[in-house]
mmCIF file of C-alpha atoms in Angstrom:
data_model
loop_
_atom_site.group_PDB
_atom_site.id
_atom_site.type_symbol
_atom_site.label_atom_id
_atom_site.label_comp_id
_atom_site.label_asym_id
_atom_site.label_seq_id
_atom_site.Cartn_x
_atom_site.Cartn_y
_atom_site.Cartn_z
ATOM 1 C CA MET A 182 99.252 90.015 75.588
ATOM 2 C CA SER A 183 101.653 92.535 76.997
ATOM 3 C CA TRP A 184 100.239 95.176 79.349
ATOM 4 C CA GLN A 185 101.197 98.772 79.948
ATOM 5 C CA PRO A 186 99.594 101.041 82.577
ATOM 6 C CA THR A 187 96.988 103.468 81.259
ATOM 7 C CA ASN A 188 94.158 105.581 82.571
ATOM 8 C CA ASP A 189 91.418 103.656 84.352
ATOM 9 C CA PRO A 190 88.308 102.673 82.431
ATOM 10 C CA VAL A 191 85.527 105.126 83.211
ATOM 11 C CA LEU A 192 82.550 104.409 85.438
ATOM 12 C CA GLY A 193 79.349 103.730 83.591
ATOM 13 C CA ASP A 194 75.690 104.521 83.890
ATOM 14 C CA PRO A 195 74.756 106.261 87.155
ATOM 15 C CA LYS A 196 71.559 104.207 87.450
ATOM 16 C CA SER A 197 71.821 100.604 88.567
ATOM 17 C CA CYS A 198 69.626 97.977 90.144
ATOM 18 C CA ASP A 199 70.225 97.016 93.771
ATOM 19 C CA ALA A 200 72.149 93.883 92.772
ATOM 20 C CA LEU A 201 74.784 95.830 90.857
ATOM 21 C CA ASP A 202 77.980 96.820 92.633
ATOM 22 C CA LEU A 203 79.744 98.621 89.782
ATOM 23 C CA VAL A 204 79.304 99.386 86.075
ATOM 24 C CA ILE A 205 82.505 99.963 84.100
ATOM 25 C CA VAL A 206 82.760 101.391 80.604
ATOM 26 C CA PRO A 207 86.056 100.072 79.172
ATOM 27 C CA ARG A 208 88.492 102.725 78.001
ATOM 28 C CA THR A 209 89.530 102.383 74.352
ATOM 29 C CA ARG A 210 93.168 102.495 73.289
ATOM 30 C CA ASP A 211 94.499 102.277 69.724
ATOM 31 C CA LEU A 212 97.638 100.122 69.684
ATOM 32 C CA GLY A 213 98.425 101.002 66.073
ATOM 33 C CA ASP A 214 97.230 99.950 62.624
ATOM 34 C CA GLY A 215 93.649 100.478 63.821
ATOM 35 C CA PHE A 216 93.999 97.722 66.450
ATOM 36 C CA GLU A 217 91.816 98.804 69.360
ATOM 37 C CA VAL A 218 91.774 97.446 72.904
ATOM 38 C CA ARG A 219 89.058 98.155 75.445
ATOM 39 C CA ARG A 220 90.266 97.614 79.034
ATOM 40 C CA ALA A 221 87.739 96.827 81.783
ATOM 41 C CA LEU A 222 90.059 95.469 84.501
ATOM 42 C CA PRO A 223 92.023 96.403 86.530
ATOM 43 C CA HIS A 224 90.082 99.466 87.659
ATOM 44 C CA GLY A 225 90.759 101.986 90.401
ATOM 45 C CA LYS A 226 87.549 100.972 92.183
ATOM 46 C CA ARG A 227 87.842 97.223 91.567
ATOM 47 C CA GLN A 228 91.019 95.221 91.041
ATOM 48 C CA MET A 229 89.448 91.791 90.542
ATOM 49 C CA VAL A 230 86.216 89.890 89.983
ATOM 50 C CA GLY A 231 86.901 86.530 91.568
ATOM 51 C CA PRO A 232 90.458 85.913 90.319
ATOM 52 C CA PHE A 233 89.973 87.887 87.055
ATOM 53 C CA ILE A 234 92.518 90.706 87.392
ATOM 54 C CA PHE A 235 92.833 91.839 83.760
ATOM 55 C CA PHE A 236 90.203 91.991 81.030
ATOM 56 C CA ASP A 237 90.857 93.342 77.537
ATOM 57 C CA HIS A 238 88.464 93.412 74.586
ATOM 58 C CA PHE A 239 90.303 93.730 71.259
ATOM 59 C CA GLY A 240 88.825 94.468 67.855
ATOM 60 C CA PRO A 241 86.886 94.236 65.722
ATOM 61 C CA VAL A 242 89.739 95.047 63.398
ATOM 62 C CA GLN A 243 90.271 94.097 59.750
ATOM 63 C CA PHE A 244 93.875 93.355 58.824
ATOM 64 C CA ILE A 245 94.627 93.812 55.136
ATOM 65 C CA PRO A 246 96.759 91.194 53.353
ATOM 66 C CA GLY A 247 100.356 91.385 54.555
ATOM 67 C CA LYS A 248 99.424 92.884 57.930
ATOM 68 C CA GLY A 249 98.741 91.247 61.278
ATOM 69 C CA MET A 250 99.242 91.186 65.022
ATOM 70 C CA ASP A 251 102.782 90.791 66.348
ATOM 71 C CA VAL A 252 103.117 90.630 70.120
ATOM 72 C CA ARG A 253 106.793 89.763 70.588
ATOM 73 C CA PRO A 254 107.932 87.400 73.377
ATOM 74 C CA HIS A 255 107.268 88.790 76.838
ATOM 75 C CA PRO A 256 107.156 87.275 80.350
ATOM 76 C CA HIS A 257 104.480 86.511 82.946
ATOM 77 C CA ILE A 258 104.488 85.305 86.547
ATOM 78 C CA GLY A 259 101.762 84.597 89.107
ATOM 79 C CA LEU A 260 98.828 84.396 86.702
ATOM 80 C CA ALA A 261 97.100 82.385 83.995
ATOM 81 C CA THR A 262 96.098 83.920 80.660
ATOM 82 C CA VAL A 263 92.925 83.114 78.735
ATOM 83 C CA SER A 264 92.937 84.002 75.032
ATOM 84 C CA TYR A 265 89.404 83.719 73.607
ATOM 85 C CA LEU A 266 88.462 84.610 70.039
ATOM 86 C CA PHE A 267 85.196 85.320 68.245
ATOM 87 C CA ASP A 268 86.891 86.010 64.875
ATOM 88 C CA GLY A 269 90.388 85.439 63.505
ATOM 89 C CA SER A 270 93.343 83.309 64.557
ATOM 90 C CA ILE A 271 96.448 83.815 66.711
ATOM 91 C CA MET A 272 99.600 81.676 66.756
ATOM 92 C CA HIS A 273 100.700 81.083 70.350
ATOM 93 C CA ARG A 274 104.282 80.072 71.160
ATOM 94 C CA ASP A 275 105.686 79.795 74.673
ATOM 95 C CA SER A 276 108.926 78.970 76.464
ATOM 96 C CA GLU A 277 107.603 75.540 77.494
ATOM 97 C CA GLY A 278 107.676 74.565 73.811
ATOM 98 C CA ASN A 279 103.923 74.830 73.203
ATOM 99 C CA ILE A 280 102.901 75.999 69.733
ATOM 100 C CA GLN A 281 99.159 76.316 69.160
ATOM 101 C CA GLU A 282 96.958 78.150 66.693
ATOM 102 C CA ILE A 283 94.176 79.769 68.705
ATOM 103 C CA GLN A 284 90.841 79.740 66.881
ATOM 104 C CA PRO A 285 87.338 81.076 67.636
ATOM 105 C CA GLY A 286 85.495 79.364 70.486
ATOM 106 C CA ALA A 287 88.533 77.442 71.739
ATOM 107 C CA MET A 288 89.821 77.635 75.314
ATOM 108 C CA ASN A 289 93.522 78.406 75.676
ATOM 109 C CA LEU A 290 94.777 78.640 79.261
ATOM 110 C CA MET A 291 98.457 79.421 79.791
ATOM 111 C CA THR A 292 99.446 79.175 83.454
ATOM 112 C CA ALA A 293 102.581 81.199 84.106
ATOM 113 C CA GLY A 294 103.144 80.188 87.724
ATOM 114 C CA ARG A 295 106.826 80.745 88.541
ATOM 115 C CA GLY A 296 107.463 82.132 85.053
ATOM 116 C CA ILE A 297 106.814 81.724 81.341
ATOM 117 C CA ALA A 298 107.418 83.766 78.189
ATOM 118 C CA HIS A 299 105.230 83.713 75.081
ATOM 119 C CA SER A 300 104.484 85.419 71.797
ATOM 120 C CA GLU A 301 101.205 86.010 69.950
ATOM 121 C CA ARG A 302 101.273 86.567 66.210
ATOM 122 C CA THR A 303 98.995 86.341 63.191
ATOM 123 C CA PRO A 304 99.526 82.932 61.502
ATOM 124 C CA ASP A 305 101.212 82.931 58.102
ATOM 125 C CA VAL A 306 98.131 82.063 56.006
ATOM 126 C CA GLN A 307 95.951 84.717 57.666
ATOM 127 C CA ARG A 308 98.739 87.279 57.340
ATOM 128 C CA ARG A 309 98.992 86.537 53.636
ATOM 129 C CA ASP A 310 95.223 86.735 53.040
ATOM 130 C CA GLY A 311 94.184 89.278 55.696
ATOM 131 C CA GLN A 312 91.695 88.578 58.476
ATOM 132 C CA LYS A 313 89.137 90.113 60.803
ATOM 133 C CA MET A 314 89.917 89.818 64.514
ATOM 134 C CA LEU A 315 87.693 90.109 67.584
ATOM 135 C CA GLY A 316 88.402 88.591 70.965
ATOM 136 C CA LEU A 317 89.140 88.848 74.676
ATOM 137 C CA GLN A 318 92.309 88.515 76.719
ATOM 138 C CA SER A 319 91.926 87.807 80.445
ATOM 139 C CA TRP A 320 94.378 87.214 83.265
ATOM 140 C CA ILE A 321 93.495 84.971 86.190
ATOM 141 C CA ALA A 322 95.492 85.748 89.354
ATOM 142 C CA LEU A 323 96.704 82.601 91.090
ATOM 143 C CA PRO A 324 96.135 81.822 94.785
ATOM 144 C CA LYS A 325 99.130 82.676 96.960
ATOM 145 C CA ALA A 326 99.956 78.992 97.519
ATOM 146 C CA SER A 327 99.987 78.373 93.745
ATOM 147 C CA GLU A 328 101.888 81.422 92.502
ATOM 148 C CA GLU A 329 105.096 79.419 91.998
ATOM 149 C CA ILE A 330 103.640 76.288 90.382
ATOM 150 C CA PRO A 331 105.303 75.017 87.183
ATOM 151 C CA PRO A 332 104.165 76.741 83.978
ATOM 152 C CA SER A 333 101.747 74.881 81.695
ATOM 153 C CA PHE A 334 99.410 75.281 78.735
ATOM 154 C CA GLN A 335 95.969 73.786 78.069
ATOM 155 C CA HIS A 336 94.077 73.869 74.782
ATOM 156 C CA TYR A 337 90.489 72.734 74.208
ATOM 157 C CA ALA A 338 88.886 73.103 70.782
ATOM 158 C CA ALA A 339 85.462 74.753 70.659
ATOM 159 C CA GLU A 340 83.677 71.476 69.953
ATOM 160 C CA SER A 341 85.166 69.857 73.087
ATOM 161 C CA LEU A 342 83.643 72.454 75.431
ATOM 162 C CA PRO A 343 80.110 71.865 76.756
ATOM 163 C CA THR A 344 77.423 73.932 75.040
ATOM 164 C CA ILE A 345 73.991 74.554 76.525
ATOM 165 C CA THR A 346 71.041 75.447 74.282
ATOM 166 C CA ASP A 347 67.892 76.885 75.832
ATOM 167 C CA SER A 348 64.960 78.962 74.640
ATOM 168 C CA GLY A 349 66.556 81.694 72.561
ATOM 169 C CA PHE A 350 70.137 81.436 73.809
ATOM 170 C CA THR A 351 73.252 79.258 73.735
ATOM 171 C CA ALA A 352 76.065 79.148 76.286
ATOM 172 C CA ARG A 353 79.561 77.705 75.846
ATOM 173 C CA ILE A 354 81.143 76.779 79.186
ATOM 174 C CA ILE A 355 84.781 77.832 78.751
ATOM 175 C CA ALA A 356 85.935 77.195 82.329
ATOM 176 C CA GLY A 357 84.400 76.047 85.606
ATOM 177 C CA GLN A 358 80.726 75.340 86.177
ATOM 178 C CA SER A 359 77.795 77.263 84.737
ATOM 179 C CA PHE A 360 74.285 76.470 83.463
ATOM 180 C CA GLY A 361 74.571 73.026 85.078
ATOM 181 C CA ALA A 362 77.573 72.003 82.967
ATOM 182 C CA THR A 363 81.292 71.715 83.733
ATOM 183 C CA SER A 364 84.220 72.572 81.477
ATOM 184 C CA PRO A 365 87.070 70.009 81.209
ATOM 185 C CA VAL A 366 89.683 72.716 81.895
ATOM 186 C CA ALA A 367 91.826 72.086 84.994
ATOM 187 C CA MET A 368 92.053 75.026 87.406
ATOM 188 C CA VAL A 369 93.920 75.778 90.647
ATOM 189 C CA SER A 370 91.079 77.847 92.148
ATOM 190 C CA PRO A 371 87.302 78.017 91.615
ATOM 191 C CA TRP A 372 86.315 80.361 88.767
ATOM 192 C CA PHE A 373 83.979 80.283 85.792
ATOM 193 C CA TYR A 374 83.805 81.741 82.304
ATOM 194 C CA ALA A 375 81.054 81.302 79.708
ATOM 195 C CA GLU A 376 80.136 82.828 76.356
ATOM 196 C CA VAL A 377 76.399 83.509 76.006
ATOM 197 C CA ASN A 378 74.715 84.407 72.708
ATOM 198 C CA ALA A 379 71.052 85.360 72.969
ATOM 199 C CA GLN A 380 68.292 86.549 70.694
ATOM 200 C CA GLY A 381 66.370 89.691 71.560
ATOM 201 C CA GLY A 382 63.639 89.399 74.206
ATOM 202 C CA VAL A 383 65.216 86.394 75.959
ATOM 203 C CA SER A 384 65.749 85.912 79.715
ATOM 204 C CA VAL A 385 69.063 84.385 80.817
ATOM 205 C CA PRO A 386 69.801 83.437 84.474
ATOM 206 C CA LEU A 387 73.086 84.317 86.207
ATOM 207 C CA ASP A 388 74.017 81.576 88.680
ATOM 208 C CA PRO A 389 73.903 82.937 92.283
ATOM 209 C CA ASP A 390 76.199 80.199 93.660
ATOM 210 C CA HIS A 391 79.465 81.905 92.644
ATOM 211 C CA GLU A 392 80.938 84.261 95.229
ATOM 212 C CA GLU A 393 81.803 87.064 92.779
ATOM 213 C CA ARG A 394 80.134 87.523 89.405
ATOM 214 C CA ALA A 395 80.152 89.863 86.454
ATOM 215 C CA ILE A 396 78.771 90.106 82.934
ATOM 216 C CA TYR A 397 80.842 91.582 80.142
ATOM 217 C CA LEU A 398 78.631 92.840 77.331
ATOM 218 C CA VAL A 399 80.590 92.411 74.118
ATOM 219 C CA ASP A 400 77.777 93.779 71.967
ATOM 220 C CA GLY A 401 74.025 94.161 72.179
ATOM 221 C CA GLU A 402 71.861 95.420 75.033
ATOM 222 C CA ILE A 403 70.332 93.928 78.183
ATOM 223 C CA GLU A 404 67.820 94.936 80.830
ATOM 224 C CA ILE A 405 68.206 94.178 84.537
ATOM 225 C CA ALA A 406 65.504 95.236 87.028
ATOM 226 C CA GLY A 407 64.256 97.891 84.622
ATOM 227 C CA ASP A 408 67.655 99.436 83.813
ATOM 228 C CA ARG A 409 69.190 99.003 80.364
ATOM 229 C CA TYR A 410 72.892 98.551 79.576
ATOM 230 C CA GLU A 411 74.528 98.589 76.167
ATOM 231 C CA GLY A 412 77.837 96.961 75.250
ATOM 232 C CA PRO A 413 80.668 97.265 75.789
ATOM 233 C CA ARG A 414 80.120 97.301 79.571
ATOM 234 C CA LEU A 415 81.380 95.292 82.542
ATOM 235 C CA LEU A 416 78.570 94.824 85.064
ATOM 236 C CA ILE A 417 79.776 93.636 88.491
ATOM 237 C CA PHE A 418 77.174 92.178 90.840
ATOM 238 C CA ARG A 419 76.898 91.923 94.589
ATOM 239 C CA PRO A 420 77.154 88.374 96.006
ATOM 240 C CA GLY A 421 74.178 86.128 96.506
ATOM 241 C CA ASP A 422 71.384 87.813 94.546
ATOM 242 C CA ARG A 423 69.558 85.816 91.917
ATOM 243 C CA ILE A 424 69.870 87.747 88.658
ATOM 244 C CA THR A 425 67.819 87.444 85.491
ATOM 245 C CA VAL A 426 69.185 89.205 82.424
ATOM 246 C CA LYS A 427 66.738 90.101 79.660
ATOM 247 C CA THR A 428 68.079 90.944 76.220
ATOM 248 C CA THR A 429 66.430 93.786 74.330
ATOM 249 C CA ARG A 430 68.142 92.851 71.062
ATOM 250 C CA PRO A 431 70.575 90.121 69.901
ATOM 251 C CA THR A 432 73.420 90.140 72.428
ATOM 252 C CA ARG A 433 76.806 88.501 72.964
ATOM 253 C CA MET A 434 78.092 88.492 76.547
ATOM 254 C CA MET A 435 80.541 86.748 78.854
ATOM 255 C CA PHE A 436 79.560 85.476 82.305
ATOM 256 C CA LEU A 437 82.600 85.400 84.604
ATOM 257 C CA GLY A 438 83.821 85.379 88.184
ATOM 258 C CA GLY A 439 84.601 82.936 90.963
ATOM 259 C CA ASP A 440 85.912 82.777 94.513
ATOM 260 C CA ALA A 441 87.690 85.877 95.770
ATOM 261 C CA LEU A 442 91.390 85.411 96.441
ATOM 262 C CA GLU A 443 92.821 85.752 99.945
ATOM 263 C CA GLY A 444 93.992 89.311 99.319
ATOM 264 C CA PRO A 445 94.882 91.948 96.695
ATOM 265 C CA ARG A 446 97.701 91.545 94.217
ATOM 266 C CA HIS A 447 100.561 93.713 93.020
ATOM 267 C CA ILE A 448 100.592 94.159 89.256
ATOM 268 C CA TRP A 449 103.459 95.616 87.254
ATOM 269 C CA TRP A 450 103.735 95.268 83.485
ATOM 270 C CA ASN A 451 103.006 91.552 82.861
ATOM 271 C CA PHE A 452 103.749 90.377 86.398
ATOM 272 C CA VAL A 453 101.171 89.614 89.112
ATOM 273 C CA SER A 454 102.156 88.597 92.637
ATOM 274 C CA SER A 455 101.214 88.858 96.302
ATOM 275 C CA SER A 456 104.845 89.946 96.876
ATOM 276 C CA LYS A 457 106.502 93.148 95.645
ATOM 277 C CA GLU A 458 109.882 91.455 96.097
ATOM 278 C CA ARG A 459 108.853 88.637 93.752
ATOM 279 C CA ILE A 460 107.970 91.168 91.064
ATOM 280 C CA GLU A 461 111.364 92.839 91.487
ATOM 281 C CA GLN A 462 113.011 89.454 91.013
ATOM 282 C CA ALA A 463 110.952 88.832 87.852
ATOM 283 C CA LYS A 464 112.057 92.202 86.463
ATOM 284 C CA GLN A 465 115.701 91.252 86.897
ATOM 285 C CA ASP A 466 115.122 87.742 85.525
ATOM 286 C CA TRP A 467 113.671 89.157 82.294
ATOM 287 C CA LYS A 468 116.254 91.914 82.010
ATOM 288 C CA THR A 469 119.145 89.461 82.398
ATOM 289 C CA GLY A 470 117.724 86.729 80.145
ATOM 290 C CA ARG A 471 116.919 84.125 82.807
ATOM 291 C CA PHE A 472 113.541 83.212 81.312
ATOM 292 C CA ASP A 473 113.639 80.276 78.891
ATOM 293 C CA PRO A 474 113.484 81.316 75.207
ATOM 294 C CA VAL A 475 110.391 80.992 73.032
ATOM 295 C CA PRO A 476 110.855 78.542 70.109
ATOM 296 C CA GLN A 477 111.143 80.070 66.615
ATOM 297 C CA GLU A 478 111.481 83.583 68.050
ATOM 298 C CA HIS A 479 114.520 85.861 67.770
ATOM 299 C CA GLU A 480 113.252 89.077 69.354
ATOM 300 C CA PHE A 481 111.518 90.143 72.550
ATOM 301 C CA ILE A 482 109.842 93.063 74.327
ATOM 302 C CA PRO A 483 112.411 94.758 76.583
ATOM 303 C CA LEU A 484 111.643 95.456 80.231
ATOM 304 C CA PRO A 485 109.983 98.894 80.439
ATOM 305 C CA GLU A 486 112.296 101.445 82.035
#
């Protein structure tokens, strides 16, 4: 999706267990037609969790027949995007010629590298009939040595991703390693992402082996070391501690994180880079039409002035 600066998400509950570093309550924005986005990252007190530098929670929203989402072609550099849906469908098109309908539970990783443009729209059938949408959009900042790699796109259907079933919960391993299973998705740095759905009164472990870790509560409520947290919340943990999450009611949450990058990143509009000069170049490249076009598209989002 396309990003515009806004006020930081607000800090969350003042209480926290010793293992928690930060609790963020995402700030809600209405993008029109009742389409709400809750933004958890970036935050003034925390730019990244592992390489996760952007985290948006959109919906739930019900589109009536004839209406839908239309994110016109826009550019990215220096990052990879993860579009993950719980409800609804999105048609992805990018300047590498990839056209893919994104559906619930599927992993869709678009690596921008040196530069890519893409659009995200409601597919024709769902636009005709109307649809409910709920999902997450994340950006993964690339390591400095990989910021200029060729752009690419990976798609894995929900049934091709490993799913772990334990007492009272299931976990789909979207990327990386978690719960003893490994996703087939190729990555340029170590990170992990998993969807966890749990019944009430269930304990779920958070792997201590990852350098940086967080839990995004989509909905429901959990208890950690006696403190309770209700979704939507982003809970960021200190490294190394073994964490057990107990649900107090049916809960959907995302486990995420990975190795910290070698330094902070500059972020402007849809561009992420370790170099301010590279972002300036990307601005000019988009403004002057040097990005490759997106198939079947005849409009675009202009460079913000």
